[in-house]
Tab-separated table of C-alpha atoms and ligand atoms in Angstrom:
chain	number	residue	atom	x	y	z
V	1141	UNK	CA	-109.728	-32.085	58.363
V	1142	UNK	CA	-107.150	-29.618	59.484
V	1143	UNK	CA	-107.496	-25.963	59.830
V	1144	UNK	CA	-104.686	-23.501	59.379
V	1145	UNK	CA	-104.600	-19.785	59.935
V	1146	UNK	CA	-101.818	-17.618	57.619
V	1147	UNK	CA	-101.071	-14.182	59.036
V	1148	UNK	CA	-100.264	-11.235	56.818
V	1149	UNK	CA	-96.457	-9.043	57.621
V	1150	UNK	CA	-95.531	-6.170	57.776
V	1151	UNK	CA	-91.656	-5.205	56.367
V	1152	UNK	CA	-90.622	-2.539	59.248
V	1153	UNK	CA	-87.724	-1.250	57.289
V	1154	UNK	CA	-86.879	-2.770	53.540
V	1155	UNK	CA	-83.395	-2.054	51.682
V	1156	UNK	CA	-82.384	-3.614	48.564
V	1157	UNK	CA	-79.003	-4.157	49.114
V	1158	UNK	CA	-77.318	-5.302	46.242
V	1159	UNK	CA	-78.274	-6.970	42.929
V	1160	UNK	CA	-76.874	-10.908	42.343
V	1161	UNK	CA	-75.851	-12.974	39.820
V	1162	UNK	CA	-78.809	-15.298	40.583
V	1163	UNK	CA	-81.707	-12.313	38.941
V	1164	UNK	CA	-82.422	-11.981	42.953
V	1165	UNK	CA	-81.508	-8.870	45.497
V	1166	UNK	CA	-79.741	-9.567	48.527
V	1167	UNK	CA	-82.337	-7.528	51.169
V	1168	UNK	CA	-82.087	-6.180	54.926
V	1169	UNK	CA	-85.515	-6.218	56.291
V	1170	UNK	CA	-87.426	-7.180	59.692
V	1171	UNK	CA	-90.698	-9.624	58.988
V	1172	UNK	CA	-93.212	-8.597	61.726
V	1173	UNK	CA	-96.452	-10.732	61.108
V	1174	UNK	CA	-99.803	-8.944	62.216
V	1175	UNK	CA	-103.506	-10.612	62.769
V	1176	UNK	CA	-104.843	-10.629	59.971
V	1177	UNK	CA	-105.062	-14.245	58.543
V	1178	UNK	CA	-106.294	-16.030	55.669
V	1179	UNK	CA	-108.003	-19.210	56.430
V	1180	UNK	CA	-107.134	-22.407	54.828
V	1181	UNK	CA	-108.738	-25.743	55.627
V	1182	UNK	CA	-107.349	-28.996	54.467
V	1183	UNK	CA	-109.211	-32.120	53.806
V	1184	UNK	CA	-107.373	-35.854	52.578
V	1185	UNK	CA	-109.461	-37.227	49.334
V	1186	UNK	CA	-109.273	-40.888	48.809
V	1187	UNK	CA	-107.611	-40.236	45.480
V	1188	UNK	CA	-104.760	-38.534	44.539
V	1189	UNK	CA	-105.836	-35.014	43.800
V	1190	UNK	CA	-105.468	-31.672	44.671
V	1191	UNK	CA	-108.595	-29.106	44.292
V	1192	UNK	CA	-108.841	-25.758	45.323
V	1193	UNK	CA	-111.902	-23.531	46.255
V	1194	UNK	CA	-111.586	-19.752	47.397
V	1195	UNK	CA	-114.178	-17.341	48.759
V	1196	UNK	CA	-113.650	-14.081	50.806
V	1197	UNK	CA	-112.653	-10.984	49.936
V	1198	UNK	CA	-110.374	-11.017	47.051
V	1199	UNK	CA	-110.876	-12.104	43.317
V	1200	UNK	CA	-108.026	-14.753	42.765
V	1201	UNK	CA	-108.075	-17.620	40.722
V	1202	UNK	CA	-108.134	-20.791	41.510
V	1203	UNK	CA	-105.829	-21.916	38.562
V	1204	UNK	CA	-102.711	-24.523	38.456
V	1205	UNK	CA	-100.176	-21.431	39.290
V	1206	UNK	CA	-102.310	-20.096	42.765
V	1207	UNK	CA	-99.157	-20.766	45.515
V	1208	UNK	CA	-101.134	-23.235	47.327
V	1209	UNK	CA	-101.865	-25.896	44.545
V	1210	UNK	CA	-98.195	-25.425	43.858
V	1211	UNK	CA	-97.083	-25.399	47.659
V	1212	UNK	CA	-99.286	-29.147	47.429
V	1213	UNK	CA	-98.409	-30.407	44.404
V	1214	UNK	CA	-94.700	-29.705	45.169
V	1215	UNK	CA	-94.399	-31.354	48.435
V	1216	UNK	CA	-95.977	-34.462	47.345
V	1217	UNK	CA	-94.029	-34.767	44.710
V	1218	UNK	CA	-90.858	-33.700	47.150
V	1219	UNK	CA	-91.772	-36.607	49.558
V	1220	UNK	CA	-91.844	-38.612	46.296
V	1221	UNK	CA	-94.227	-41.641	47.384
V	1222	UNK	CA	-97.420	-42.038	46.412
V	1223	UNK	CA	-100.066	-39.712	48.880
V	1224	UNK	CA	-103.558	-38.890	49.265
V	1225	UNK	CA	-104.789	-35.691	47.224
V	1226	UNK	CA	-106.530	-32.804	49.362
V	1227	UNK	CA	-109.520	-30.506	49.048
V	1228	UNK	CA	-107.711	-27.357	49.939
V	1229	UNK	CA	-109.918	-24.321	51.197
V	1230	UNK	CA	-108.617	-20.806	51.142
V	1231	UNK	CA	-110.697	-17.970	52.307
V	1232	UNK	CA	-108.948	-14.285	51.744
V	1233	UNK	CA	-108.795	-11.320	53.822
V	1234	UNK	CA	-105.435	-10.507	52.842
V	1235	UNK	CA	-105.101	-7.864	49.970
V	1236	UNK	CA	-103.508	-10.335	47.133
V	1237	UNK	CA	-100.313	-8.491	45.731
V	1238	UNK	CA	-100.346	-5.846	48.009
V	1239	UNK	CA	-97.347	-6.551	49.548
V	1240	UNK	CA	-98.467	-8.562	52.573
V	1241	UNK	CA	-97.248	-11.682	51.789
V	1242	UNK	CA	-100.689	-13.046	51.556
V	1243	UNK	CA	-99.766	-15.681	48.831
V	1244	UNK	CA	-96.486	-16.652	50.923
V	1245	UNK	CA	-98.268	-17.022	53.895
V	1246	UNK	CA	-101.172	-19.347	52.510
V	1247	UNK	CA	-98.273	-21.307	50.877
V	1248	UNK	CA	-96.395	-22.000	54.185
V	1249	UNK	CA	-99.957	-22.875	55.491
V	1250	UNK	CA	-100.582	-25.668	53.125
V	1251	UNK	CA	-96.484	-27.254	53.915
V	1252	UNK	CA	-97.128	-27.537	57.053
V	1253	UNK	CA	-100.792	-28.671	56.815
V	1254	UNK	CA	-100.013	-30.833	54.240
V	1255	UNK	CA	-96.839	-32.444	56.186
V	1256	UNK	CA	-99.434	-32.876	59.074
V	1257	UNK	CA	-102.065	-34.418	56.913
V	1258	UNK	CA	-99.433	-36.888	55.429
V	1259	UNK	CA	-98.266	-37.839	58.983
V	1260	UNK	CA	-95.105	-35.593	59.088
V	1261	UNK	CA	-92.817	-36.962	56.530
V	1262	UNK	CA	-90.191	-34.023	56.153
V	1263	UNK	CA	-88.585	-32.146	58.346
V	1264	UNK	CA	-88.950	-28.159	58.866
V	1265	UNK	CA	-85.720	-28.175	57.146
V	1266	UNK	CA	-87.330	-29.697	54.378
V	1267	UNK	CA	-90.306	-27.425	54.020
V	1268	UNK	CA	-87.796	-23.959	54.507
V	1269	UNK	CA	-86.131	-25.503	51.541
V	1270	UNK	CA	-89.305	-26.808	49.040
V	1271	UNK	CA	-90.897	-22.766	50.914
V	1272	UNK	CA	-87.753	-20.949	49.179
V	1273	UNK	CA	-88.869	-22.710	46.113
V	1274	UNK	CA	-92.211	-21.166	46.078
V	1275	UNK	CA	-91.075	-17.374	47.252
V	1276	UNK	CA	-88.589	-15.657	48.853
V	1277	UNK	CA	-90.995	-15.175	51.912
V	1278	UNK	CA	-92.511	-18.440	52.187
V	1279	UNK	CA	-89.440	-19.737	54.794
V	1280	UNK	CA	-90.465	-16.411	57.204
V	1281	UNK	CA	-93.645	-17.947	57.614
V	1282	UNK	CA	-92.933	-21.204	58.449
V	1283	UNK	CA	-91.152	-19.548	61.279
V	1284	UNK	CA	-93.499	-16.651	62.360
V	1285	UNK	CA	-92.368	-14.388	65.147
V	1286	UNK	CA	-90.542	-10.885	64.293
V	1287	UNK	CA	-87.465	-11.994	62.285
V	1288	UNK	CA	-84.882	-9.605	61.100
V	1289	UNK	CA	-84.218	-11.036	57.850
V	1290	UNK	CA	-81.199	-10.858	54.597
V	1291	UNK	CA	-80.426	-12.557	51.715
V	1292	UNK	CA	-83.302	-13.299	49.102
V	1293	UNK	CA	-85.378	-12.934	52.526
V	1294	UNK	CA	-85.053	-16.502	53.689
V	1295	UNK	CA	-81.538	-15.852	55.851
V	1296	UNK	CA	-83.843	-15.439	59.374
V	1297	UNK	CA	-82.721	-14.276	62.782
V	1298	UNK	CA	-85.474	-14.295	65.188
V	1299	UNK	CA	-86.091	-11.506	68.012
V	1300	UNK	CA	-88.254	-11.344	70.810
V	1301	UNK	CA	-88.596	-7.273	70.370
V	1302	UNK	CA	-91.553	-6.109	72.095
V	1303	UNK	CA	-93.789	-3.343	69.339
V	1304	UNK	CA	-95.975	-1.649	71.620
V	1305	UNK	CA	-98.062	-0.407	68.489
V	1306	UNK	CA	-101.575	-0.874	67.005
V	1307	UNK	CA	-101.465	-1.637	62.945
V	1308	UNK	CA	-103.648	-0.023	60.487
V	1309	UNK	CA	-103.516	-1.598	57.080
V	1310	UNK	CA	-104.433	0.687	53.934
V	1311	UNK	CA	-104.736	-0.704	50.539
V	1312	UNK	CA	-105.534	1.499	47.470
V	1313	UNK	CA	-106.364	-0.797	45.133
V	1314	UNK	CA	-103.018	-0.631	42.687
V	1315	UNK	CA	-101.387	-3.680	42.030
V	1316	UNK	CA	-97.513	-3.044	41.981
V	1317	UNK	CA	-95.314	-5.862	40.283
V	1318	UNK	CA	-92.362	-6.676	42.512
V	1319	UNK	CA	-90.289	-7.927	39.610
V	1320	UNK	CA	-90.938	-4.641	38.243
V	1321	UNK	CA	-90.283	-2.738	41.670
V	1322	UNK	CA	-87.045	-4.383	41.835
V	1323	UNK	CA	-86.143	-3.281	38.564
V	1324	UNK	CA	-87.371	0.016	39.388
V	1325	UNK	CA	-84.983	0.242	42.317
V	1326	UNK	CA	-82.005	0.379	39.967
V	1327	UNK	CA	-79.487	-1.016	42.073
V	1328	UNK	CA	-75.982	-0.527	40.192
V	1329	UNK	CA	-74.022	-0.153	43.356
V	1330	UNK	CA	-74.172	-1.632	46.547
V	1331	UNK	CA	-75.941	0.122	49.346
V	1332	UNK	CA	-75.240	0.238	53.372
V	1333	UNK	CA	-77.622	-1.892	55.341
V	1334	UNK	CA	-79.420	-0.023	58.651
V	1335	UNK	CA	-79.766	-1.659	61.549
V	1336	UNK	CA	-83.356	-2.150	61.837
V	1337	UNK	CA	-83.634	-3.559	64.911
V	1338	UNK	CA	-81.681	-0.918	66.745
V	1339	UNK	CA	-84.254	1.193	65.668
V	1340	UNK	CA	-87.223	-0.777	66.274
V	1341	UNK	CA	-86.104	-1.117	70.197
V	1342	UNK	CA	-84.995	2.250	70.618
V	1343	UNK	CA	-88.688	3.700	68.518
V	1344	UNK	CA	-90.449	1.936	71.264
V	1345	UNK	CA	-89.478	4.608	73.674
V	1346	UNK	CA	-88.855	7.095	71.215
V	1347	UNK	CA	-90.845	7.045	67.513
V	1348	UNK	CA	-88.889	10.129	66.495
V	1349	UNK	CA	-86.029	7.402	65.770
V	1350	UNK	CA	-88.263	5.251	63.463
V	1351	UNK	CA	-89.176	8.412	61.024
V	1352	UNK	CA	-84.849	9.166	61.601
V	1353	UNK	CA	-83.828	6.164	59.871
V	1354	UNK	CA	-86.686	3.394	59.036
V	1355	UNK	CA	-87.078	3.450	55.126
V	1356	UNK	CA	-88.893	1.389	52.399
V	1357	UNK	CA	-86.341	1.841	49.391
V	1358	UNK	CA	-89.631	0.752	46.751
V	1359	UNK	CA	-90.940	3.886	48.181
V	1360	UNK	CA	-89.642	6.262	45.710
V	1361	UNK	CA	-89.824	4.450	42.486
V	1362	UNK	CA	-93.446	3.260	43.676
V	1363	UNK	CA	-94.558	6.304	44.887
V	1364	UNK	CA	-93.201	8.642	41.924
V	1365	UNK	CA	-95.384	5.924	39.113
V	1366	UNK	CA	-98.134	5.679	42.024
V	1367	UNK	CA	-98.623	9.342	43.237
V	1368	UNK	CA	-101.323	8.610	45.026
V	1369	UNK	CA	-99.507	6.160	47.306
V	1370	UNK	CA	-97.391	8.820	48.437
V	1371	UNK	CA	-100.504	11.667	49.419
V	1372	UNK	CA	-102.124	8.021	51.273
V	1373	UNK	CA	-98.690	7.672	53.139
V	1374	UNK	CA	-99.256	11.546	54.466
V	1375	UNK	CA	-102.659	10.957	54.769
V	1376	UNK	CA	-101.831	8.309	57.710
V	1377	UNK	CA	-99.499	10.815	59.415
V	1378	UNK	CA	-102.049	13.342	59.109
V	1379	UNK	CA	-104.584	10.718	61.045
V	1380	UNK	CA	-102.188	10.556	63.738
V	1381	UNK	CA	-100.139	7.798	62.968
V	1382	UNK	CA	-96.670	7.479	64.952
V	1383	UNK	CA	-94.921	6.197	62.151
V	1384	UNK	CA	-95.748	5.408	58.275
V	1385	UNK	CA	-94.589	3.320	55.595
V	1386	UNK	CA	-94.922	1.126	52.784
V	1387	UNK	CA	-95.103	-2.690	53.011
V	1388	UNK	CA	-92.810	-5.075	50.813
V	1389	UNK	CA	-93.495	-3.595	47.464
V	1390	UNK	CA	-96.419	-2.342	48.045
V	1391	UNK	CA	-98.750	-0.700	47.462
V	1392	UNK	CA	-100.407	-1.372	51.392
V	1393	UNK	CA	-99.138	1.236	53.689
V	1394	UNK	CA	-99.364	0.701	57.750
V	1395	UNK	CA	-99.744	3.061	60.087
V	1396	UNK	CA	-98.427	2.497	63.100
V	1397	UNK	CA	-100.587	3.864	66.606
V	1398	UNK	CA	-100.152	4.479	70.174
V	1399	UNK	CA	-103.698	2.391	70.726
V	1400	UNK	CA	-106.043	0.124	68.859
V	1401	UNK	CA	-108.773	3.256	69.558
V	1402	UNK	CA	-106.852	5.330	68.465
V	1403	UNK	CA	-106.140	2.659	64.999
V	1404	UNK	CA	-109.985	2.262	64.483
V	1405	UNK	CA	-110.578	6.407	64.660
V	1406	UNK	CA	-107.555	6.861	61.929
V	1407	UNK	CA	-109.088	3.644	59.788
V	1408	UNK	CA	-112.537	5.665	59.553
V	1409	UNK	CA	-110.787	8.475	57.738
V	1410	UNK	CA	-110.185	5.913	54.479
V	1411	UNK	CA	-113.263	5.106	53.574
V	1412	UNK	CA	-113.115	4.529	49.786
V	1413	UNK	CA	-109.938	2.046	50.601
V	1414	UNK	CA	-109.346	-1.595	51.654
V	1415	UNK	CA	-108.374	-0.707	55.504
V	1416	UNK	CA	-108.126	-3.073	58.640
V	1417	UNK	CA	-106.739	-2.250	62.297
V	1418	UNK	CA	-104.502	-5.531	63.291
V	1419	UNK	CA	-101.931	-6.331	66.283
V	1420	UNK	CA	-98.647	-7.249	66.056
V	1421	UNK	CA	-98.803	-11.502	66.378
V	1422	UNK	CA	-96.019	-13.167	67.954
V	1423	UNK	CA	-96.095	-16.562	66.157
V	1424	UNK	CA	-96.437	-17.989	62.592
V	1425	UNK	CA	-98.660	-19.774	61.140
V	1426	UNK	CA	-101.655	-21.395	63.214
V	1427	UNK	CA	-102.773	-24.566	63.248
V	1428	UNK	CA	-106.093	-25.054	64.950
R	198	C5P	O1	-89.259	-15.018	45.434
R	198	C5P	P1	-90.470	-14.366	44.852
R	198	C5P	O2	-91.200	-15.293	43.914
R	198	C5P	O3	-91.353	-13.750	45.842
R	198	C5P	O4	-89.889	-13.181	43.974
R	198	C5P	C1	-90.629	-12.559	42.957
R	198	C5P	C2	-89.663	-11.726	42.125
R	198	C5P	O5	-89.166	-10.648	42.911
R	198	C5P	C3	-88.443	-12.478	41.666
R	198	C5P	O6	-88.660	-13.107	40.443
R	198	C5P	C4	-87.418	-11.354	41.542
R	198	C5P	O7	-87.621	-10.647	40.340
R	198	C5P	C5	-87.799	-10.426	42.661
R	198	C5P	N1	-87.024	-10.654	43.892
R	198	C5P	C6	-85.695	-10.230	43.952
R	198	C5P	N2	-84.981	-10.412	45.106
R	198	C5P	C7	-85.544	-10.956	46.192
R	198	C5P	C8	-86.897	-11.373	46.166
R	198	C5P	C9	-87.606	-11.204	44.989
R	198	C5P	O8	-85.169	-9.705	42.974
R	198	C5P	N3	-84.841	-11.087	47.313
């Protein structure tokens, strides 16, 4: 049996760059994963199938399209020889579709579990490429660390910058489609990408820079359909946060904080919301 923790990330800074021939959007973002993991434990069967329970916090189904039966049953059939099935075990504590990368990160889980399990077979170049297959985010996780990332998301450069912050998570319950936040986005022309990580390094002296120039572009689309995402997003500055903004397409926002004290206070001011107080985690998926 094999136990695998999948953190949750955080998007510090998100541009849609340009729209592509492929139905995708080229993207300038930075990854930071942050502890909050979903558990996933991994046993071989003696036959040859896959089965999936879930418990925790979150109402998913446990049907043929949940990431991690797919993540499974594509690998297997990647690797192409015949392979012992597993009884995969997910428990949630990160918001599904909230824009987390909770599904991404469970997916990476079960490659490299599953590679494990099998006796590694494939290479990690194997399991970025079968990961891109599944979503756009899946390869970030198989790396972990804070990656400042372009393309569909899966073009990674990794970079040891140090966030001196405390993470509060806020979820209000809306579920926001990314296919339809891309669309929403409207990108005829092409925009300039910021350089995120310029302004991650110098907001750790200085947070005045991060409000300057770090921007979700789903914001406005999201917020104007989702009012009250926007009034949550003030709502976090008003609790004291440093900095504020959406994650992925949303609809969790983080707050960022000076101290995890000062994290917890601000989290006890959102009550009737989904809300947890995380740090900033310097690897990727964990196997235990
Ligand atoms: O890759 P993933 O399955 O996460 O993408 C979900 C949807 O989000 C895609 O079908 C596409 O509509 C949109 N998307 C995009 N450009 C990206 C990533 C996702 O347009 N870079």
């Amino acid at each position: 049996m094999l136990t695998l923790q999948a953190p949750a990330k955080i998007n510090l800074g998100l541009e849609v760059l340009r729209r592509r021939a492929d139905g995708y959007h080229d993207l300038n973002t930075v990854f930071a994963p942050v502890t909050l993991f979903d558990t996933i434990t991994l046993s071989l069967r003696s036959d040859t199938q896959f089965t999936l329970q879930i418990s925790g916090n979150d109402t998913l189904s446990a049907s043929d399209d949940n990431l991690c039966l797919k993540a499974a049953r594509l690998l297997c059939h990647t690797i192409g020889t015949s392979l012992p099935g597993m009884d995969i075990h997910l428990t949630k504590r990160i918001p599904t579709g909230g824009g987390l990368g909770g599904g991404s990160a469970d997916a990476a889980a079960l490659l490299v579990g599953a590679n494990q399990l099998w006796g590694n077979p494939v290479p990690p170049e194997t399991l970025h490429q079968v990961g891109l297959l599944l979503g756009s985010d899946v390869p970030f996780f198989l790396e972990g660390g804070i990656a400042h990332a372009v393309g569909r998301g899966e073009i990674l450069t990794p970079h040891s910058i140090t966030l001196p912050w405390a993470v509060l998570l806020v979820n209000p319950g809306i579920h926001v489609a990314t296919p339809w936040a891309f669309r929403a986005v409207n990108r005829v022309t092409e925009r300039p990408a910021t350089d995120f990580v310029k302004l991650l390094m110098l907001g750790a002296e200085d947070s005045a820079s991060l409000r300057r120039g770090m921007v979700n572009d789903f914001e406005e689309s999201v917020m104007l359909e989702y009012p009250a995402i926007m009034q949550l997003k003030q709502r976090l500055y008003d609790a004291g946060a440093m900095f504020a903004l959406m994650s992925g397409s949303g609809s969790t926002l983080f707050g960022l904080f000076l101290t995890e004290e000062d994290a917890k206070g601000a989290s006890t001011l959102f009550p009737e919301y989904w809300s947890a107080v995380a740090r900033f985690h310097e690897g990727g998926v964990v196997v235990e």
